[in-house]
PDB file of C-alpha atoms in Angstrom:
ATOM      1  CA  MET A 104     142.735  53.016  85.439  1.00  0.00           C
ATOM      2  CA  THR A 105     145.012  54.388  82.761  1.00  0.00           C
ATOM      3  CA  LEU A 106     144.438  54.246  78.954  1.00  0.00           C
ATOM      4  CA  ALA A 107     147.019  51.530  78.546  1.00  0.00           C
ATOM      5  CA  HIS A 108     144.887  49.047  80.540  1.00  0.00           C
ATOM      6  CA  TYR A 109     142.202  49.213  78.072  1.00  0.00           C
ATOM      7  CA  LEU A 110     144.611  49.302  75.021  1.00  0.00           C
ATOM      8  CA  PHE A 111     146.256  46.182  76.431  1.00  0.00           C
ATOM      9  CA  LEU A 112     142.971  44.374  76.886  1.00  0.00           C
ATOM     10  CA  SER A 113     141.889  45.163  73.413  1.00  0.00           C
ATOM     11  CA  SER A 114     145.130  44.203  71.769  1.00  0.00           C
ATOM     12  CA  ALA A 115     145.038  40.822  73.672  1.00  0.00           C
ATOM     13  CA  LEU A 116     141.558  40.194  72.491  1.00  0.00           C
ATOM     14  CA  PHE A 117     142.521  41.134  68.926  1.00  0.00           C
ATOM     15  CA  VAL A 118     145.527  38.650  69.027  1.00  0.00           C
ATOM     16  CA  ILE A 119     143.504  35.912  70.316  1.00  0.00           C
ATOM     17  CA  GLY A 120     141.126  36.580  67.514  1.00  0.00           C
ATOM     18  CA  LEU A 121     143.965  36.707  65.037  1.00  0.00           C
ATOM     19  CA  PHE A 122     145.236  33.370  66.252  1.00  0.00           C
ATOM     20  CA  GLY A 123     141.884  31.775  65.894  1.00  0.00           C
ATOM     21  CA  ALA A 124     141.161  33.033  62.438  1.00  0.00           C
ATOM     22  CA  LEU A 125     144.752  31.672  61.329  1.00  0.00           C
ATOM     23  CA  THR A 126     144.421  28.192  62.942  1.00  0.00           C
ATOM     24  CA  ARG A 127     140.871  27.112  63.214  1.00  0.00           C
ATOM     25  CA  ARG A 128     139.808  24.430  60.755  1.00  0.00           C
ATOM     26  CA  ASN A 129     136.139  25.078  61.176  1.00  0.00           C
ATOM     27  CA  VAL A 130     134.571  28.034  59.149  1.00  0.00           C
ATOM     28  CA  ILE A 131     132.212  28.898  61.931  1.00  0.00           C
ATOM     29  CA  GLY A 132     135.187  29.081  64.266  1.00  0.00           C
ATOM     30  CA  ILE A 133     136.870  31.494  61.983  1.00  0.00           C
ATOM     31  CA  LEU A 134     133.936  33.675  61.731  1.00  0.00           C
ATOM     32  CA  MET A 135     133.582  33.635  65.496  1.00  0.00           C
ATOM     33  CA  SER A 136     137.329  34.773  65.765  1.00  0.00           C
ATOM     34  CA  ILE A 137     136.733  37.656  63.307  1.00  0.00           C
ATOM     35  CA  GLU A 138     134.026  38.764  65.798  1.00  0.00           C
ATOM     36  CA  LEU A 139     136.439  38.969  68.443  1.00  0.00           C
ATOM     37  CA  MET A 140     138.736  41.183  66.430  1.00  0.00           C
ATOM     38  CA  PHE A 141     135.671  43.424  65.622  1.00  0.00           C
ATOM     39  CA  ASN A 142     135.183  43.809  69.270  1.00  0.00           C
ATOM     40  CA  ALA A 143     138.861  44.482  70.038  1.00  0.00           C
ATOM     41  CA  ALA A 144     138.676  47.463  67.526  1.00  0.00           C
ATOM     42  CA  ASN A 145     135.325  48.571  69.193  1.00  0.00           C
ATOM     43  CA  ILE A 146     136.932  48.669  72.698  1.00  0.00           C
ATOM     44  CA  ASN A 147     139.699  50.781  71.219  1.00  0.00           C
ATOM     45  CA  PHE A 148     137.306  53.233  69.780  1.00  0.00           C
ATOM     46  CA  VAL A 149     135.542  53.739  73.007  1.00  0.00           C
ATOM     47  CA  ALA A 150     138.578  53.951  75.076  1.00  0.00           C
ATOM     48  CA  PHE A 151     140.432  56.434  72.973  1.00  0.00           C
ATOM     49  CA  ASN A 152     137.110  58.544  72.918  1.00  0.00           C
ATOM     50  CA  ARG A 153     136.702  58.349  76.767  1.00  0.00           C
ATOM     51  CA  TYR A 154     140.393  59.171  77.478  1.00  0.00           C
ATOM     52  CA  LEU A 155     141.667  61.639  74.851  1.00  0.00           C
ATOM     53  CA  VAL A 156     138.631  63.562  73.759  1.00  0.00           C
ATOM     54  CA  PRO A 157     136.821  65.753  76.342  1.00  0.00           C
ATOM     55  CA  HIS A 158     133.073  65.252  76.663  1.00  0.00           C
ATOM     56  CA  ALA A 159     132.337  68.715  75.331  1.00  0.00           C
ATOM     57  CA  HIS A 160     133.994  67.929  72.079  1.00  0.00           C
ATOM     58  CA  GLY A 161     131.640  65.097  71.206  1.00  0.00           C
ATOM     59  CA  VAL A 162     131.394  61.387  71.131  1.00  0.00           C
ATOM     60  CA  LEU A 163     132.406  60.657  67.555  1.00  0.00           C
ATOM     61  CA  GLY A 164     134.090  57.460  68.535  1.00  0.00           C
ATOM     62  CA  GLN A 165     131.085  56.068  70.246  1.00  0.00           C
ATOM     63  CA  ALA A 166     128.999  56.890  67.176  1.00  0.00           C
ATOM     64  CA  PHE A 167     131.601  55.085  64.974  1.00  0.00           C
ATOM     65  CA  THR A 168     131.324  52.039  67.093  1.00  0.00           C
ATOM     66  CA  ILE A 169     127.568  51.805  66.444  1.00  0.00           C
ATOM     67  CA  PHE A 170     128.342  51.679  62.840  1.00  0.00           C
ATOM     68  CA  ASN A 171     130.956  49.197  63.482  1.00  0.00           C
ATOM     69  CA  ILE A 172     128.629  47.008  65.404  1.00  0.00           C
ATOM     70  CA  THR A 173     126.103  47.322  62.474  1.00  0.00           C
ATOM     71  CA  ILE A 174     128.638  46.279  59.730  1.00  0.00           C
ATOM     72  CA  ALA A 175     129.880  43.436  62.016  1.00  0.00           C
ATOM     73  CA  ALA A 176     126.382  41.999  62.212  1.00  0.00           C
ATOM     74  CA  ALA A 177     125.798  42.384  58.401  1.00  0.00           C
ATOM     75  CA  GLU A 178     129.036  40.572  57.735  1.00  0.00           C
ATOM     76  CA  ILE A 179     128.338  37.675  60.177  1.00  0.00           C
ATOM     77  CA  VAL A 180     124.808  37.250  58.754  1.00  0.00           C
ATOM     78  CA  VAL A 181     126.023  36.949  55.164  1.00  0.00           C
ATOM     79  CA  GLY A 182     129.068  34.775  56.325  1.00  0.00           C
ATOM     80  CA  LEU A 183     126.841  32.316  58.097  1.00  0.00           C
ATOM     81  CA  ALA A 184     124.374  32.175  55.229  1.00  0.00           C
ATOM     82  CA  LEU A 185     127.254  31.353  52.830  1.00  0.00           C
ATOM     83  CA  VAL A 186     128.541  28.629  55.375  1.00  0.00           C
ATOM     84  CA  LEU A 187     125.095  27.097  55.535  1.00  0.00           C
ATOM     85  CA  SER A 188     124.616  27.018  51.737  1.00  0.00           C
ATOM     86  CA  ILE A 189     128.161  25.398  51.316  1.00  0.00           C
ATOM     87  CA  TYR A 190     127.426  22.970  53.918  1.00  0.00           C
ATOM     88  CA  ARG A 191     124.262  21.886  52.049  1.00  0.00           C
ATOM     89  CA  LYS A 192     126.287  21.348  48.986  1.00  0.00           C
ATOM     90  CA  ILE A 193     129.415  19.449  50.234  1.00  0.00           C
ATOM     91  CA  SER A 194     128.537  18.592  53.716  1.00  0.00           C
ATOM     92  CA  THR A 195     131.545  19.877  55.439  1.00  0.00           C
ATOM     93  CA  VAL A 196     132.580  22.995  57.330  1.00  0.00           C
ATOM     94  CA  TYR A 197     136.387  22.587  57.209  1.00  0.00           C
ATOM     95  CA  ALA A 198     138.145  25.214  55.267  1.00  0.00           C
ATOM     96  CA  GLU A 199     140.649  22.799  53.773  1.00  0.00           C
ATOM     97  CA  ASP A 200     137.881  20.798  52.020  1.00  0.00           C
ATOM     98  CA  TYR A 201     136.590  24.065  50.153  1.00  0.00           C
ATOM     99  CA  ASN A 202     138.681  23.225  47.154  1.00  0.00           C
ATOM    100  CA  LEU A 203     136.205  23.060  44.419  1.00  0.00           C
ATOM    101  CA  LEU A 204     138.059  25.524  42.342  1.00  0.00           C
ATOM    102  CA  ARG A 205     141.439  23.854  42.596  1.00  0.00           C
ATOM    103  CA  GLY A 206     142.799  22.929  39.168  1.00  0.00           C
TER     104      GLY A 206
ATOM    105  CA  MET B 104     136.071  49.646  92.807  1.00  0.00           C
ATOM    106  CA  GLN B 105     136.542  50.633  89.387  1.00  0.00           C
ATOM    107  CA  GLU B 106     139.809  48.493  89.306  1.00  0.00           C
ATOM    108  CA  ILE B 107     137.933  45.442  90.573  1.00  0.00           C
ATOM    109  CA  ALA B 108     135.294  45.734  88.054  1.00  0.00           C
ATOM    110  CA  PHE B 109     137.783  46.100  85.196  1.00  0.00           C
ATOM    111  CA  TYR B 110     140.016  43.219  86.044  1.00  0.00           C
ATOM    112  CA  LEU B 111     136.927  40.976  86.680  1.00  0.00           C
ATOM    113  CA  LEU B 112     135.501  41.795  83.302  1.00  0.00           C
ATOM    114  CA  ALA B 113     139.039  41.668  81.541  1.00  0.00           C
ATOM    115  CA  THR B 114     139.435  38.179  82.984  1.00  0.00           C
ATOM    116  CA  VAL B 115     135.953  36.980  82.033  1.00  0.00           C
ATOM    117  CA  THR B 116     136.544  38.425  78.536  1.00  0.00           C
ATOM    118  CA  LEU B 117     140.032  37.136  77.805  1.00  0.00           C
ATOM    119  CA  GLY B 118     139.170  33.597  79.277  1.00  0.00           C
ATOM    120  CA  ALA B 119     136.046  33.268  77.264  1.00  0.00           C
ATOM    121  CA  ALA B 120     137.845  34.414  73.954  1.00  0.00           C
ATOM    122  CA  LEU B 121     140.502  31.849  74.799  1.00  0.00           C
ATOM    123  CA  CYS B 122     137.919  29.169  74.961  1.00  0.00           C
ATOM    124  CA  VAL B 123     136.443  30.423  71.769  1.00  0.00           C
ATOM    125  CA  VAL B 124     139.565  29.712  69.940  1.00  0.00           C
ATOM    126  CA  THR B 125     140.895  26.603  71.647  1.00  0.00           C
ATOM    127  CA  LEU B 126     137.864  24.394  72.574  1.00  0.00           C
ATOM    128  CA  ARG B 127     137.205  21.499  70.491  1.00  0.00           C
ATOM    129  CA  ASN B 128     133.445  21.336  70.567  1.00  0.00           C
ATOM    130  CA  VAL B 129     132.218  24.189  68.443  1.00  0.00           C
ATOM    131  CA  LEU B 130     128.940  24.424  70.442  1.00  0.00           C
ATOM    132  CA  HIS B 131     130.994  25.115  73.526  1.00  0.00           C
ATOM    133  CA  SER B 132     132.992  27.838  71.509  1.00  0.00           C
ATOM    134  CA  SER B 133     129.749  29.576  70.462  1.00  0.00           C
ATOM    135  CA  LEU B 134     128.634  29.707  74.079  1.00  0.00           C
ATOM    136  CA  SER B 135     131.903  31.181  75.162  1.00  0.00           C
ATOM    137  CA  LEU B 136     131.646  33.588  72.353  1.00  0.00           C
ATOM    138  CA  GLY B 137     128.340  34.870  74.055  1.00  0.00           C
ATOM    139  CA  LEU B 138     130.017  35.159  77.376  1.00  0.00           C
ATOM    140  CA  CYS B 139     132.976  36.939  75.793  1.00  0.00           C
ATOM    141  CA  LEU B 140     130.670  39.523  74.016  1.00  0.00           C
ATOM    142  CA  ALA B 141     128.904  40.129  77.343  1.00  0.00           C
ATOM    143  CA  GLY B 142     132.189  40.848  78.926  1.00  0.00           C
ATOM    144  CA  VAL B 143     133.061  43.417  76.298  1.00  0.00           C
ATOM    145  CA  ALA B 144     129.712  45.017  76.963  1.00  0.00           C
ATOM    146  CA  GLY B 145     130.719  45.297  80.609  1.00  0.00           C
ATOM    147  CA  ILE B 146     134.014  46.894  79.450  1.00  0.00           C
ATOM    148  CA  PHE B 147     131.916  49.430  77.606  1.00  0.00           C
ATOM    149  CA  ALA B 148     130.024  50.108  80.670  1.00  0.00           C
ATOM    150  CA  THR B 149     133.168  50.845  82.768  1.00  0.00           C
ATOM    151  CA  LEU B 150     134.173  53.211  79.936  1.00  0.00           C
ATOM    152  CA  GLY B 151     130.942  55.237  80.544  1.00  0.00           C
ATOM    153  CA  ALA B 152     129.559  54.360  77.110  1.00  0.00           C
ATOM    154  CA  ASP B 153     126.084  53.664  78.038  1.00  0.00           C
ATOM    155  CA  PHE B 154     124.579  53.573  74.615  1.00  0.00           C
ATOM    156  CA  VAL B 155     127.240  51.406  73.197  1.00  0.00           C
ATOM    157  CA  PHE B 156     126.665  49.067  76.112  1.00  0.00           C
ATOM    158  CA  VAL B 157     123.062  48.515  75.382  1.00  0.00           C
ATOM    159  CA  SER B 158     123.712  48.136  71.485  1.00  0.00           C
ATOM    160  CA  GLN B 159     126.359  45.564  72.235  1.00  0.00           C
ATOM    161  CA  ILE B 160     124.041  43.554  74.502  1.00  0.00           C
ATOM    162  CA  LEU B 161     121.132  43.761  71.932  1.00  0.00           C
ATOM    163  CA  VAL B 162     123.030  43.193  68.728  1.00  0.00           C
ATOM    164  CA  TYR B 163     125.784  40.968  69.854  1.00  0.00           C
ATOM    165  CA  VAL B 164     124.586  38.974  72.768  1.00  0.00           C
ATOM    166  CA  GLY B 165     121.059  38.883  71.614  1.00  0.00           C
ATOM    167  CA  GLY B 166     121.443  38.493  67.949  1.00  0.00           C
ATOM    168  CA  ILE B 167     124.888  37.398  66.656  1.00  0.00           C
ATOM    169  CA  ALA B 168     125.560  35.023  69.496  1.00  0.00           C
ATOM    170  CA  VAL B 169     122.312  33.193  68.950  1.00  0.00           C
ATOM    171  CA  LEU B 170     122.785  33.047  65.286  1.00  0.00           C
ATOM    172  CA  VAL B 171     126.083  31.407  65.513  1.00  0.00           C
ATOM    173  CA  LEU B 172     124.633  28.990  68.005  1.00  0.00           C
ATOM    174  CA  PHE B 173     121.858  28.191  65.383  1.00  0.00           C
ATOM    175  CA  VAL B 174     124.148  27.691  62.645  1.00  0.00           C
ATOM    176  CA  VAL B 175     126.414  25.486  64.745  1.00  0.00           C
ATOM    177  CA  LEU B 176     123.457  23.432  65.534  1.00  0.00           C
ATOM    178  CA  LEU B 177     122.432  22.985  61.937  1.00  0.00           C
ATOM    179  CA  ALA B 178     125.810  22.340  60.611  1.00  0.00           C
ATOM    180  CA  ALA B 179     127.816  20.127  63.124  1.00  0.00           C
ATOM    181  CA  ARG B 180     128.157  16.551  63.650  1.00  0.00           C
ATOM    182  CA  GLN B 181     128.786  14.504  66.803  1.00  0.00           C
ATOM    183  CA  SER B 182     132.018  13.002  65.242  1.00  0.00           C
ATOM    184  CA  GLU B 183     133.600  16.349  65.082  1.00  0.00           C
ATOM    185  CA  ASN B 184     134.146  16.489  68.615  1.00  0.00           C
ATOM    186  CA  PHE B 185     136.888  13.838  68.278  1.00  0.00           C
ATOM    187  CA  LEU B 186     138.774  15.656  65.497  1.00  0.00           C
ATOM    188  CA  ARG B 187     141.560  17.949  65.759  1.00  0.00           C
ATOM    189  CA  GLN B 188     140.191  21.536  65.372  1.00  0.00           C
ATOM    190  CA  THR B 189     143.344  23.458  64.484  1.00  0.00           C
ATOM    191  CA  ASN B 190     145.579  23.122  61.444  1.00  0.00           C
ATOM    192  CA  GLN B 191     149.095  22.276  61.133  1.00  0.00           C
ATOM    193  CA  GLN B 192     150.503  25.611  61.311  1.00  0.00           C
ATOM    194  CA  TRP B 193     149.269  26.400  64.763  1.00  0.00           C
ATOM    195  CA  ILE B 194     152.826  26.835  66.241  1.00  0.00           C
ATOM    196  CA  ALA B 195     153.546  29.470  63.654  1.00  0.00           C
ATOM    197  CA  GLY B 196     150.246  31.067  64.671  1.00  0.00           C
ATOM    198  CA  VAL B 197     151.272  31.217  68.251  1.00  0.00           C
ATOM    199  CA  PHE B 198     154.535  33.016  67.183  1.00  0.00           C
ATOM    200  CA  LEU B 199     152.754  35.385  64.871  1.00  0.00           C
ATOM    201  CA  ALA B 200     150.199  36.302  67.396  1.00  0.00           C
ATOM    202  CA  GLY B 201     152.831  36.692  70.177  1.00  0.00           C
ATOM    203  CA  ALA B 202     155.010  39.044  67.983  1.00  0.00           C
ATOM    204  CA  ALA B 203     151.869  41.129  67.184  1.00  0.00           C
ATOM    205  CA  LEU B 204     150.953  41.418  70.738  1.00  0.00           C
ATOM    206  CA  TRP B 205     154.666  42.476  71.671  1.00  0.00           C
ATOM    207  CA  GLY B 206     154.744  45.072  68.829  1.00  0.00           C
ATOM    208  CA  MET B 207     151.477  46.450  70.072  1.00  0.00           C
ATOM    209  CA  ALA B 208     152.447  46.488  73.814  1.00  0.00           C
ATOM    210  CA  ARG B 209     155.529  48.461  73.002  1.00  0.00           C
ATOM    211  CA  TYR B 210     153.300  51.300  71.635  1.00  0.00           C
ATOM    212  CA  ILE B 211     150.602  50.979  74.250  1.00  0.00           C
ATOM    213  CA  ALA B 212     153.448  51.671  76.858  1.00  0.00           C
ATOM    214  CA  LEU B 213     153.328  55.424  75.538  1.00  0.00           C
ATOM    215  CA  TYR B 214     149.850  55.715  77.196  1.00  0.00           C
ATOM    216  CA  ARG B 215     150.919  54.414  80.689  1.00  0.00           C
ATOM    217  CA  THR B 216     150.229  57.607  82.444  1.00  0.00           C
ATOM    218  CA  GLN B 217     147.103  58.742  80.492  1.00  0.00           C
ATOM    219  CA  THR B 218     144.182  58.980  83.039  1.00  0.00           C
ATOM    220  CA  ALA B 219     140.511  59.737  82.279  1.00  0.00           C
ATOM    221  CA  PRO B 220     139.704  63.496  82.228  1.00  0.00           C
ATOM    222  CA  ALA B 221     136.549  63.658  84.316  1.00  0.00           C
ATOM    223  CA  SER B 222     133.758  61.428  85.389  1.00  0.00           C
ATOM    224  CA  ALA B 223     131.684  60.060  82.655  1.00  0.00           C
ATOM    225  CA  GLN B 224     128.514  61.514  81.454  1.00  0.00           C
ATOM    226  CA  PRO B 225     125.425  60.097  79.619  1.00  0.00           C
ATOM    227  CA  THR B 226     126.112  59.955  75.842  1.00  0.00           C
ATOM    228  CA  THR B 227     122.910  58.929  74.382  1.00  0.00           C
ATOM    229  CA  ARG B 228     121.684  62.489  73.481  1.00  0.00           C
ATOM    230  CA  ALA B 229     125.089  63.422  71.769  1.00  0.00           C
ATOM    231  CA  ILE B 230     125.182  60.124  69.787  1.00  0.00           C
ATOM    232  CA  ALA B 231     121.579  60.822  68.599  1.00  0.00           C
ATOM    233  CA  LYS B 232     122.564  64.395  67.674  1.00  0.00           C
ATOM    234  CA  LEU B 233     125.665  63.207  65.743  1.00  0.00           C
ATOM    235  CA  LEU B 234     123.706  60.476  63.916  1.00  0.00           C
ATOM    236  CA  LEU B 235     121.195  63.002  62.796  1.00  0.00           C
ATOM    237  CA  THR B 236     123.449  65.766  61.707  1.00  0.00           C
ATOM    238  CA  ASP B 237     127.026  65.124  60.962  1.00  0.00           C
ATOM    239  CA  LEU B 238     126.667  61.385  60.359  1.00  0.00           C
ATOM    240  CA  ALA B 239     123.306  61.436  58.530  1.00  0.00           C
ATOM    241  CA  VAL B 240     124.520  60.387  55.120  1.00  0.00           C
ATOM    242  CA  PRO B 241     126.596  57.290  56.659  1.00  0.00           C
ATOM    243  CA  PHE B 242     123.565  56.530  58.860  1.00  0.00           C
ATOM    244  CA  GLU B 243     121.303  56.273  55.625  1.00  0.00           C
ATOM    245  CA  LEU B 244     124.047  54.229  53.815  1.00  0.00           C
ATOM    246  CA  VAL B 245     124.459  51.730  56.586  1.00  0.00           C
ATOM    247  CA  SER B 246     120.547  51.178  56.468  1.00  0.00           C
ATOM    248  CA  LEU B 247     121.255  50.143  52.712  1.00  0.00           C
ATOM    249  CA  VAL B 248     124.227  47.942  53.742  1.00  0.00           C
ATOM    250  CA  LEU B 249     121.641  46.139  56.227  1.00  0.00           C
ATOM    251  CA  LEU B 250     119.157  45.744  53.389  1.00  0.00           C
ATOM    252  CA  ALA B 251     121.731  44.270  51.155  1.00  0.00           C
ATOM    253  CA  ALA B 252     123.028  41.930  53.791  1.00  0.00           C
ATOM    254  CA  LEU B 253     119.333  40.755  54.423  1.00  0.00           C
ATOM    255  CA  ALA B 254     118.695  39.935  50.824  1.00  0.00           C
ATOM    256  CA  GLY B 255     121.898  38.372  50.523  1.00  0.00           C
ATOM    257  CA  ALA B 256     121.357  36.105  53.562  1.00  0.00           C
ATOM    258  CA  ILE B 257     117.933  35.041  52.145  1.00  0.00           C
ATOM    259  CA  LEU B 258     119.376  34.502  48.645  1.00  0.00           C
ATOM    260  CA  TYR B 259     122.169  32.264  49.941  1.00  0.00           C
ATOM    261  CA  SER B 260     120.292  30.409  52.600  1.00  0.00           C
ATOM    262  CA  HIS B 261     117.252  29.856  50.448  1.00  0.00           C
ATOM    263  CA  HIS B 262     116.688  26.102  49.902  1.00  0.00           C
ATOM    264  CA  ASP B 263     115.989  25.065  46.337  1.00  0.00           C
ATOM    265  CA  LYS B 264     113.982  21.869  46.208  1.00  0.00           C
ATOM    266  CA  GLU B 265     114.869  20.737  42.771  1.00  0.00           C
ATOM    267  CA  GLU B 266     118.526  21.197  43.422  1.00  0.00           C
ATOM    268  CA  THR B 267     119.022  18.000  45.639  1.00  0.00           C
ATOM    269  CA  GLU B 268     122.136  16.236  44.923  1.00  0.00           C
ATOM    270  CA  ALA B 269     122.397  13.403  42.380  1.00  0.00           C
ATOM    271  CA  PRO B 270     123.244   9.948  43.874  1.00  0.00           C
ATOM    272  CA  GLY B 271     126.966   9.139  43.879  1.00  0.00           C
ATOM    273  CA  THR B 272     128.155  12.771  44.224  1.00  0.00           C
ATOM    274  CA  GLU B 273     131.477  13.074  45.803  1.00  0.00           C
ATOM    275  CA  ARG B 274     131.278  14.391  49.241  1.00  0.00           C
ATOM    276  CA  PRO B 275     134.577  15.600  50.541  1.00  0.00           C
ATOM    277  CA  GLY B 276     133.692  15.686  54.155  1.00  0.00           C
ATOM    278  CA  GLU B 277     132.753  12.077  54.213  1.00  0.00           C
ATOM    279  CA  HIS B 278     135.990  10.573  55.196  1.00  0.00           C
ATOM    280  CA  TYR B 279     136.027  12.628  58.556  1.00  0.00           C
ATOM    281  CA  SER B 280     132.925  10.976  59.606  1.00  0.00           C
ATOM    282  CA  GLU B 281     134.306   7.588  59.702  1.00  0.00           C
ATOM    283  CA  VAL B 282     135.993   8.353  63.025  1.00  0.00           C
ATOM    284  CA  LYS B 283     134.294   6.631  65.808  1.00  0.00           C
ATOM    285  CA  PRO B 284     134.370   7.558  69.390  1.00  0.00           C
TER     286      PRO B 284
END
């Protein structure tokens, strides 16, 4: 296995998440696609740390992945709370209906 | 052996990710999201990152996937399964995603011959040392971020009883629910 295998897997995952975030109408679907992109970044961190850094020089990439997972969890929690709150107000989860501020 | 594990996990991960973005039923999407996150955890295991593997299972598969599932169950309707779930620009989205993948693949080709230096070793002790020495300040800051996220989630999802909507309020999502199977 070379590093390119892992990098190609993570970029494919990122691109799938990008496509979902651009094209889904459902806000929950957009949040799920953003989670896919976070995971692609995490695979990149761990793969670069495994392949380019000798073990004696530390595992900074993996420690950073822990932070990344934490931030992603905080993001999805606040995002889903916002979606639920908006759904209670206007009874829709579709992004194009969120137009209360349109003039 | 390693190749078989990698290709199996990659197939599961990418297939589940495609299901997440393409399936019409959001409930099926969120279930595929759980499968995809579990596949990414397996990828971490093949990279020898044992602690990240366990964190991924605990936080993502056990926490975030279940949370998304709950919100889907709370904020979905039966009639949505018969609606188009992508917007009008999905062809442009395909082209943009393809261009991004092509551009990244050109640079990934630089690492075609990069192999792993040695067999992987346990990393939990090293991560713990990092978190309590060099990364102590970010470690404390991230707990503040988690506290803020907790407070924000409670604030936004708190249901106010007096704030029930007045009769005759316009509901923009209403015209979608008229579609009958």
